[in-house]
Short mmCIF file of N, CA and C in Angstrom, two decimals:
data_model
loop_
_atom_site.label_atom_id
_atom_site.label_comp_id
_atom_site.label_asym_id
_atom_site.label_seq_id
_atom_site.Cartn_x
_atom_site.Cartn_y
_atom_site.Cartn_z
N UNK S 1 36.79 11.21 3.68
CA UNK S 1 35.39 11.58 3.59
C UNK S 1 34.50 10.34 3.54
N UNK S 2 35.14 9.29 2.77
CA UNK S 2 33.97 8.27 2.63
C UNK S 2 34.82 6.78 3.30
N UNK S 3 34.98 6.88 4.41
CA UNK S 3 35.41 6.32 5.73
C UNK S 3 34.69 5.42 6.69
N UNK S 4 35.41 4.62 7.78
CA UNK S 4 34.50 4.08 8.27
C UNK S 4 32.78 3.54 7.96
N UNK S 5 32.13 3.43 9.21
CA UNK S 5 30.91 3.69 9.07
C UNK S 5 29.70 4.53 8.51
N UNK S 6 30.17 6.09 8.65
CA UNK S 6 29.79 7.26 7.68
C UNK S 6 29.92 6.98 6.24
N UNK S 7 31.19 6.51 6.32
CA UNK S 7 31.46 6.32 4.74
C UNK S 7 30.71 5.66 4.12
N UNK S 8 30.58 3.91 4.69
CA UNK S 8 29.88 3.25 3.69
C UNK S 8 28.36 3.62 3.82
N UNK S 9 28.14 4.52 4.82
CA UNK S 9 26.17 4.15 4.85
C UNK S 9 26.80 5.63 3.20
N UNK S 10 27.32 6.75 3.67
CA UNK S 10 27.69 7.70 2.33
C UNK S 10 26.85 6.85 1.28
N UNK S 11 28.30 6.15 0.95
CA UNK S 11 28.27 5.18 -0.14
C UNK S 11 26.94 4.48 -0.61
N UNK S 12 26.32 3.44 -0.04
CA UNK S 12 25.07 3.13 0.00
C UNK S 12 23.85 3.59 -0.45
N UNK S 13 24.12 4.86 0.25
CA UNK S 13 22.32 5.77 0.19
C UNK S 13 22.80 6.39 -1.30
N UNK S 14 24.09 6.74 -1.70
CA UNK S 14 24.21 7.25 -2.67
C UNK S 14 23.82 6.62 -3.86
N UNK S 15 24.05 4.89 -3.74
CA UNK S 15 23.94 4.22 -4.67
C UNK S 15 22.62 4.37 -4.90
N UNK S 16 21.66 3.40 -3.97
CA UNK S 16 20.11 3.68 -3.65
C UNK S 16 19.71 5.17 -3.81
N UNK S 17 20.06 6.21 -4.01
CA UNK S 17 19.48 7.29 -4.62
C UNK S 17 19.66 7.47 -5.81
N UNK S 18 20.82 7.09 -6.58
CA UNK S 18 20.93 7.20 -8.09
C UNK S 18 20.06 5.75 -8.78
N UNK S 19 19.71 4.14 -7.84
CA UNK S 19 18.86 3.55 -8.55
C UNK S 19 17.50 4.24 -8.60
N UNK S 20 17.25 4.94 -7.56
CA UNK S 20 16.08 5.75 -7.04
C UNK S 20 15.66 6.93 -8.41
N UNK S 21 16.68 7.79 -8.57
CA UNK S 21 16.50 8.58 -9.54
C UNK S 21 15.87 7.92 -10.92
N UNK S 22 16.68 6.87 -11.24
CA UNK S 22 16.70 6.33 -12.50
C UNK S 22 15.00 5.68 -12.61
N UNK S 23 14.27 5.37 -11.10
CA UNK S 23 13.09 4.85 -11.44
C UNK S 23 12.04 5.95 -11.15
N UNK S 24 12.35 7.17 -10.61
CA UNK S 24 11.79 8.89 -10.96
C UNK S 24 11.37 8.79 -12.25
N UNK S 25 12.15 8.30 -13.08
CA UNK S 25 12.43 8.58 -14.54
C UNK S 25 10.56 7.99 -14.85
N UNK S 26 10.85 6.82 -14.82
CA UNK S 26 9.20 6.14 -15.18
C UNK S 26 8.23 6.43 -14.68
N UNK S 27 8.09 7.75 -13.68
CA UNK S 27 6.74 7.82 -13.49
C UNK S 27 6.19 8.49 -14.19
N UNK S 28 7.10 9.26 -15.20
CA UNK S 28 6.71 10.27 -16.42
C UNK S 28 5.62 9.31 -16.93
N UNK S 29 6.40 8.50 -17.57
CA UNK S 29 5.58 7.50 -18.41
C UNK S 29 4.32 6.43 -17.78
N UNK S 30 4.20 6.28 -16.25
CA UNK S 30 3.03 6.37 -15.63
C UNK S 30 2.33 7.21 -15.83
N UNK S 31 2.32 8.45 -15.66
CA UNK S 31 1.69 9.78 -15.75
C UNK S 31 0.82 9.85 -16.96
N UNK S 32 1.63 10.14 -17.80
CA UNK S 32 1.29 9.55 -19.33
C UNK S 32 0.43 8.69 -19.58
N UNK S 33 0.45 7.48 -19.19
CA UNK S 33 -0.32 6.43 -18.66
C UNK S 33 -1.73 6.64 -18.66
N UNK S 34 -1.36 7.34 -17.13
CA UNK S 34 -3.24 7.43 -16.77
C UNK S 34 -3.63 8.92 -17.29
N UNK S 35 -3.28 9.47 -17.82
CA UNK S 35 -3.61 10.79 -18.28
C UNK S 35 -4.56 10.34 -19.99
N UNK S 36 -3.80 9.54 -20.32
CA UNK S 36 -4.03 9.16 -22.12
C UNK S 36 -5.30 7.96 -21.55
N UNK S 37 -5.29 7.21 -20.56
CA UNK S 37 -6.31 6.32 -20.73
C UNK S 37 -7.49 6.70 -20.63
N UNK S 38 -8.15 6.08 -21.72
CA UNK S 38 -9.75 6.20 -21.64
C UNK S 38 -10.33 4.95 -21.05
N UNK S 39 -9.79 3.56 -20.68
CA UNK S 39 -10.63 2.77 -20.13
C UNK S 39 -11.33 2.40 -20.62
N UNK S 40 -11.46 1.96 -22.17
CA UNK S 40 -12.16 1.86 -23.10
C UNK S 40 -11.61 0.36 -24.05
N UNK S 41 -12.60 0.00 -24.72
CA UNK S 41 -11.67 -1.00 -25.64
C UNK S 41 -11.60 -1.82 -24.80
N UNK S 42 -10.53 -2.86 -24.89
CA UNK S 42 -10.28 -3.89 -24.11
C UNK S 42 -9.80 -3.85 -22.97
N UNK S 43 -9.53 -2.51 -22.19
CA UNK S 43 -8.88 -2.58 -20.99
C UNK S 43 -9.06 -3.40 -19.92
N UNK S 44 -10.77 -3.09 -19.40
CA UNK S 44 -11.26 -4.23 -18.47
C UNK S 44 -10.84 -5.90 -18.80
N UNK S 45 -10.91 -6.55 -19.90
CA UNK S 45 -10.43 -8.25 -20.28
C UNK S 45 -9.53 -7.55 -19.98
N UNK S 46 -8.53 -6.98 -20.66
CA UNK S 46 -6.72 -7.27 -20.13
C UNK S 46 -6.29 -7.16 -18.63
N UNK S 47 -6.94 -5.97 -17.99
CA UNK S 47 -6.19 -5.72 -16.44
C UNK S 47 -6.96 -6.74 -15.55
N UNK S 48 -7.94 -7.31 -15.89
CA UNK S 48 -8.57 -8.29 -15.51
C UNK S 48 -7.46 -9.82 -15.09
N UNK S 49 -7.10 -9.37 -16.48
CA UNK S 49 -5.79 -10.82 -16.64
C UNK S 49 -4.46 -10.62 -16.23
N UNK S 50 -4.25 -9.68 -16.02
CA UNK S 50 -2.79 -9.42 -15.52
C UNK S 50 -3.33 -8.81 -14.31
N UNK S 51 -4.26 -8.69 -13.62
CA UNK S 51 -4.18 -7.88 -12.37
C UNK S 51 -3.70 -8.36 -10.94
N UNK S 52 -4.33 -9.90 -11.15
CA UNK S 52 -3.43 -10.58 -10.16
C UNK S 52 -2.03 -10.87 -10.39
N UNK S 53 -1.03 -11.11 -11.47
CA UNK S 53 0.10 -10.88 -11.32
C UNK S 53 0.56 -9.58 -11.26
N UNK S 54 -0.26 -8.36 -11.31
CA UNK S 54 0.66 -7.02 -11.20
C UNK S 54 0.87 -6.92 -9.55
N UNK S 55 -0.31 -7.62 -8.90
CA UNK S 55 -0.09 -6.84 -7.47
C UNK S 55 0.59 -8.56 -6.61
N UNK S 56 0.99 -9.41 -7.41
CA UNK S 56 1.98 -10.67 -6.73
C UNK S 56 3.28 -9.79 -7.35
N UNK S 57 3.43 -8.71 -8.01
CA UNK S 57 4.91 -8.16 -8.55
C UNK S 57 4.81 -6.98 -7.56
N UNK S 58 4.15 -6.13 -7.63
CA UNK S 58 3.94 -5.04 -6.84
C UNK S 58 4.39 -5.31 -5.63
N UNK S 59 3.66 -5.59 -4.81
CA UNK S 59 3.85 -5.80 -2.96
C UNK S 59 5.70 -6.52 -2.62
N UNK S 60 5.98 -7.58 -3.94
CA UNK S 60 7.12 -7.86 -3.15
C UNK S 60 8.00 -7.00 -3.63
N UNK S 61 7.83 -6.37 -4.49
CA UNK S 61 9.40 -5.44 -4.77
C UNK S 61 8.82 -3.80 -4.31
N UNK S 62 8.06 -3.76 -3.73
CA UNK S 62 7.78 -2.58 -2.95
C UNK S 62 8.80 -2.62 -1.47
N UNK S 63 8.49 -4.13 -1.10
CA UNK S 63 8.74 -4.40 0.12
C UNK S 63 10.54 -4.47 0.11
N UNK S 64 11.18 -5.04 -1.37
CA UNK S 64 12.61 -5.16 -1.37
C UNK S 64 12.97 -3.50 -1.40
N UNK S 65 12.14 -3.17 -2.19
CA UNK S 65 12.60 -1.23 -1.90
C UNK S 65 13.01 -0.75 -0.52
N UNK S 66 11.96 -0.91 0.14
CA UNK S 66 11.92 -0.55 1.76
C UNK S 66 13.20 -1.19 2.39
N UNK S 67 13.94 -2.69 2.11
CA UNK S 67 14.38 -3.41 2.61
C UNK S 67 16.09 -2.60 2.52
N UNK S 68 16.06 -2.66 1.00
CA UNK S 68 17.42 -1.98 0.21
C UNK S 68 17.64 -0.60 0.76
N UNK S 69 16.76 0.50 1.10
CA UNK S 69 16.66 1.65 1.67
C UNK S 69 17.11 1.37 3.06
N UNK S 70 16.60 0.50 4.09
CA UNK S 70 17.03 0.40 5.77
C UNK S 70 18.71 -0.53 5.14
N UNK S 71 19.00 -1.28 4.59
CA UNK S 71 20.04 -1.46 4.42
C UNK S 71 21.05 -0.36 4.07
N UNK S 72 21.38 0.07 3.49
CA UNK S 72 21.91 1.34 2.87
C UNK S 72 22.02 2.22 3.71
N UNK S 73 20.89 2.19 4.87
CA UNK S 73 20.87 3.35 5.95
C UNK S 73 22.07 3.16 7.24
N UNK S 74 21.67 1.84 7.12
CA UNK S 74 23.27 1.32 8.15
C UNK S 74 24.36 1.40 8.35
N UNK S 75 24.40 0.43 6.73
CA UNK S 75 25.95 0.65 6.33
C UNK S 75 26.82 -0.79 6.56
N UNK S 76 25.21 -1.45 7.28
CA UNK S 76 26.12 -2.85 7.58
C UNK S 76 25.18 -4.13 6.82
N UNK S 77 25.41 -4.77 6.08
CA UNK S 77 24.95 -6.01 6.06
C UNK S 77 25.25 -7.38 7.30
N UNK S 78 24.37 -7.79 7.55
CA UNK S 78 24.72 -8.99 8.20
C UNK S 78 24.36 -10.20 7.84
N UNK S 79 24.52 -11.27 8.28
CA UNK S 79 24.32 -12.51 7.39
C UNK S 79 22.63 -13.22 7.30
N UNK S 80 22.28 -12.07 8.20
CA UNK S 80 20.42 -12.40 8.50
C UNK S 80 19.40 -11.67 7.07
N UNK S 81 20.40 -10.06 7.44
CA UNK S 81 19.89 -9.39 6.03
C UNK S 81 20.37 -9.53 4.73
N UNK S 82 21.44 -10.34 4.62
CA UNK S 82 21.58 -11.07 3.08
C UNK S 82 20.68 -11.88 2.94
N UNK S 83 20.27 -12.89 3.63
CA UNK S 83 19.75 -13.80 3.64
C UNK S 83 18.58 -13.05 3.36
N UNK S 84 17.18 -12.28 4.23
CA UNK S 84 16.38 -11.34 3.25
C UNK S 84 16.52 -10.88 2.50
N UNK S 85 17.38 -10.64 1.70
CA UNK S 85 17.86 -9.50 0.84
C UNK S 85 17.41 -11.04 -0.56
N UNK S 86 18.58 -11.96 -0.44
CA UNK S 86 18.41 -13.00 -1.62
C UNK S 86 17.01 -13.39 -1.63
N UNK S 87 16.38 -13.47 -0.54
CA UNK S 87 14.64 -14.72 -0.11
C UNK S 87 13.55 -13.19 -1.32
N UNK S 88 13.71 -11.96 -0.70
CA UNK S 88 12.80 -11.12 -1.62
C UNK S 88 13.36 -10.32 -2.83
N UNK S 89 14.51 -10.57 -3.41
CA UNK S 89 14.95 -10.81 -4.79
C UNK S 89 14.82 -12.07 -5.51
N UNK S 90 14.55 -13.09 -4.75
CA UNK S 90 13.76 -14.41 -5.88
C UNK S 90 12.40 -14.21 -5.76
N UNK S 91 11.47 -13.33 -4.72
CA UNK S 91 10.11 -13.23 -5.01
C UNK S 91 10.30 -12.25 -5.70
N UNK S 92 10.73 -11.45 -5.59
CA UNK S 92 10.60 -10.50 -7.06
C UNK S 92 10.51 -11.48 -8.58
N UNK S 93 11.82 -11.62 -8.90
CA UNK S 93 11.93 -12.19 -9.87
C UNK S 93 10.88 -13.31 -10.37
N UNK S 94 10.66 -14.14 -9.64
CA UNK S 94 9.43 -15.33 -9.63
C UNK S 94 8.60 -14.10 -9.96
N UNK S 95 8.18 -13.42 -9.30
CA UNK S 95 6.57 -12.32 -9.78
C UNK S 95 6.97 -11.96 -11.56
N UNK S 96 7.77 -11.49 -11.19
CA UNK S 96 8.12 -11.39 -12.60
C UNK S 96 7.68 -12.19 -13.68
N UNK S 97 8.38 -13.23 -13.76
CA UNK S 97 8.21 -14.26 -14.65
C UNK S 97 6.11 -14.65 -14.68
N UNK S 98 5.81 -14.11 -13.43
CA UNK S 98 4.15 -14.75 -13.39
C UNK S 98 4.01 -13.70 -14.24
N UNK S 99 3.95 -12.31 -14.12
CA UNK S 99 4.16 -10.80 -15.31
C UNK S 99 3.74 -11.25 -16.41
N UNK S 100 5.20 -11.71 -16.94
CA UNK S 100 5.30 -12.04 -18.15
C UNK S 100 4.45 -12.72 -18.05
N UNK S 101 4.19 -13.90 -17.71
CA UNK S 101 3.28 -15.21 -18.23
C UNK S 101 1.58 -14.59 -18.47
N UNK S 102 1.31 -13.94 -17.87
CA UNK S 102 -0.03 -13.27 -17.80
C UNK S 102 -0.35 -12.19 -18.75
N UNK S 103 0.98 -11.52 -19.05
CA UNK S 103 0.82 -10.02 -20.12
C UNK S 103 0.60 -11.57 -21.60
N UNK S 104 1.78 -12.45 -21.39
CA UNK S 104 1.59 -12.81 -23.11
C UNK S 104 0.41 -13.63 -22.86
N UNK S 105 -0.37 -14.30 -21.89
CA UNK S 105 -1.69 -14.43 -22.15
C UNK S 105 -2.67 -13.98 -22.36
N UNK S 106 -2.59 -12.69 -22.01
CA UNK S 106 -3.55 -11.83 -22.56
C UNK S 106 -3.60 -10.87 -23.44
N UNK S 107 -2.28 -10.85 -23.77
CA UNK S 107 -2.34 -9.73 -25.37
C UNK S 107 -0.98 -10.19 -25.51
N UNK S 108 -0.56 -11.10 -26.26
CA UNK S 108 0.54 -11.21 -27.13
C UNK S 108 1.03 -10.58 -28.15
N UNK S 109 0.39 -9.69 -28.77
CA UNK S 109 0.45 -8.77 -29.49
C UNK S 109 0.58 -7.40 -28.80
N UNK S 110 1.54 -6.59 -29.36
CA UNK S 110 1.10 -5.01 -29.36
C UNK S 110 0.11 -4.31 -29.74
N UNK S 111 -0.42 -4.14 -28.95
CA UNK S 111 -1.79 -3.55 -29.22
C UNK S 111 -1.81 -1.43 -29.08
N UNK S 112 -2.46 -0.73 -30.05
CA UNK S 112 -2.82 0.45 -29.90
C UNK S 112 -3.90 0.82 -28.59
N UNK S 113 -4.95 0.27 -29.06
CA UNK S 113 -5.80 -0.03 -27.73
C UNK S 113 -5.41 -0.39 -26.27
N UNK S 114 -4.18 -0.97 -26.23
CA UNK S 114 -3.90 -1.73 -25.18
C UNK S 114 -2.65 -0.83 -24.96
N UNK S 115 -2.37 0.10 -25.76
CA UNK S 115 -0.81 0.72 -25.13
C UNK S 115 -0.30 1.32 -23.66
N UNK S 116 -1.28 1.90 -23.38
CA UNK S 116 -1.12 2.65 -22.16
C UNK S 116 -0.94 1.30 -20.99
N UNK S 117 -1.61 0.46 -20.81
CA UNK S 117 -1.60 -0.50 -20.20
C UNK S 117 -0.65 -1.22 -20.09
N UNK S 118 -0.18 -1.46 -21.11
CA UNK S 118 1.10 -2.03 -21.88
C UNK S 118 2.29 -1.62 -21.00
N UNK S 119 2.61 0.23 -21.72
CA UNK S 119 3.32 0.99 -20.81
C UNK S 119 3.39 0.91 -19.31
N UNK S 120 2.54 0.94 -19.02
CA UNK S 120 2.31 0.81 -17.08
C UNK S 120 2.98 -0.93 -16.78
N UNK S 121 2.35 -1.73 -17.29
CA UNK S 121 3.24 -2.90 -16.95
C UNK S 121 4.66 -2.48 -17.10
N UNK S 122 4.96 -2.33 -18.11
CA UNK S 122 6.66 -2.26 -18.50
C UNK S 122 7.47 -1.18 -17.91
N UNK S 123 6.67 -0.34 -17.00
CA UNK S 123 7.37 0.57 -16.18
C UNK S 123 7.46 -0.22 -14.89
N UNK S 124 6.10 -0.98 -14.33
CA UNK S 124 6.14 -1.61 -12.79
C UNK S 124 7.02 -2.75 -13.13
N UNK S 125 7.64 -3.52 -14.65
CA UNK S 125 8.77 -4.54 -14.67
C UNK S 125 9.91 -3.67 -14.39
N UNK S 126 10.16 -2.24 -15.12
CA UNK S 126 11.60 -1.83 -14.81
C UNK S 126 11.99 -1.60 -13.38
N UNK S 127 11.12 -0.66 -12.64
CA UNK S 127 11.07 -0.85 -11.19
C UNK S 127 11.69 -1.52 -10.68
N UNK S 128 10.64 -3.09 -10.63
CA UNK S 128 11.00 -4.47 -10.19
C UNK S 128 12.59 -4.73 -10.43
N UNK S 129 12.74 -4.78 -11.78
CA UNK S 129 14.42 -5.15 -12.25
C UNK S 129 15.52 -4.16 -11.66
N UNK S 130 15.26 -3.06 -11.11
CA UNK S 130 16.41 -2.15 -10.59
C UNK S 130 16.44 -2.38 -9.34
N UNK S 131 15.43 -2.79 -8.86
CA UNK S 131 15.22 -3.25 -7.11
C UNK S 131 16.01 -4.00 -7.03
N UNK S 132 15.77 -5.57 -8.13
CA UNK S 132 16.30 -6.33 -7.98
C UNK S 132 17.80 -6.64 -8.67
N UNK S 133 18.02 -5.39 -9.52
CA UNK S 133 19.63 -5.55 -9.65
C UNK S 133 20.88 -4.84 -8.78
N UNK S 134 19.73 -4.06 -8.11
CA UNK S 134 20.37 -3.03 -6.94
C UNK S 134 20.73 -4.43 -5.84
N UNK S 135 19.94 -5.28 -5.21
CA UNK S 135 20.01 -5.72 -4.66
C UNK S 135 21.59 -6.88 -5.08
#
């Protein structure tokens, strides 16, 4: 059944659908998110400060999503698409680290006011990290 060519793309999409499921999981807590925010309080200073690192994290592990999905669809790696595969799993990760650097500049603390916001970052990091451990 899980043979040849059939087999491994099988294999593949299966994997990429159970990392897939597991990041289903967080949009609850997106949802949540923008449902509870009032946009009030400090939101504007904070997304202000992290907004350019959310969308230098965003766009490249959107793009490793797409990448990991046509891979998986094949069934074949070749030595061109490893090679993409490693180049937009270190821009992930690098975004990452800008993430972090920008969330603890602008609220190093846990904040009540700041939770929902909070939450939404730490769902678009888990994302990022399953993209990039899938990969």
């Amino acid at each position: 059944f899980n043979v040849g060519a059939n087999g491994r793309v099988r294999i593949l999409l299966q994997q990429f659908l159970a990392c897939a499921n597991d990041i289903k999981d967080s949009t609850f807590v997106i949802k949540g998110c923008v449902i509870s925010e009032t946009f009030g309080g400090e939101h504007n200073k904070f997304i202000s400060a992290v907004q350019p690192a959310t969308y230098a994290l965003l766009h490249p592990a959107h793009d490793l999503m797409w990448m990991l999905a046509a891979a998986s669809s094949d069934g074949e790696l070749d030595e061109k698409e490893i090679k993409r595969l490693r180049m937009a799993t270190a821009e992930v990760k690098s975004a990452q680290v800008g993430l972090l650097q920008a969330f603890q500049a602008a609220s190093p603390d846990v904040s009540a006011d700041l939770a929902e916001e909070q939450l939404f970052l730490f769902a678009l990091s888990m994302w990022a990290r399953k993209m990039t451990d899938f990969s």
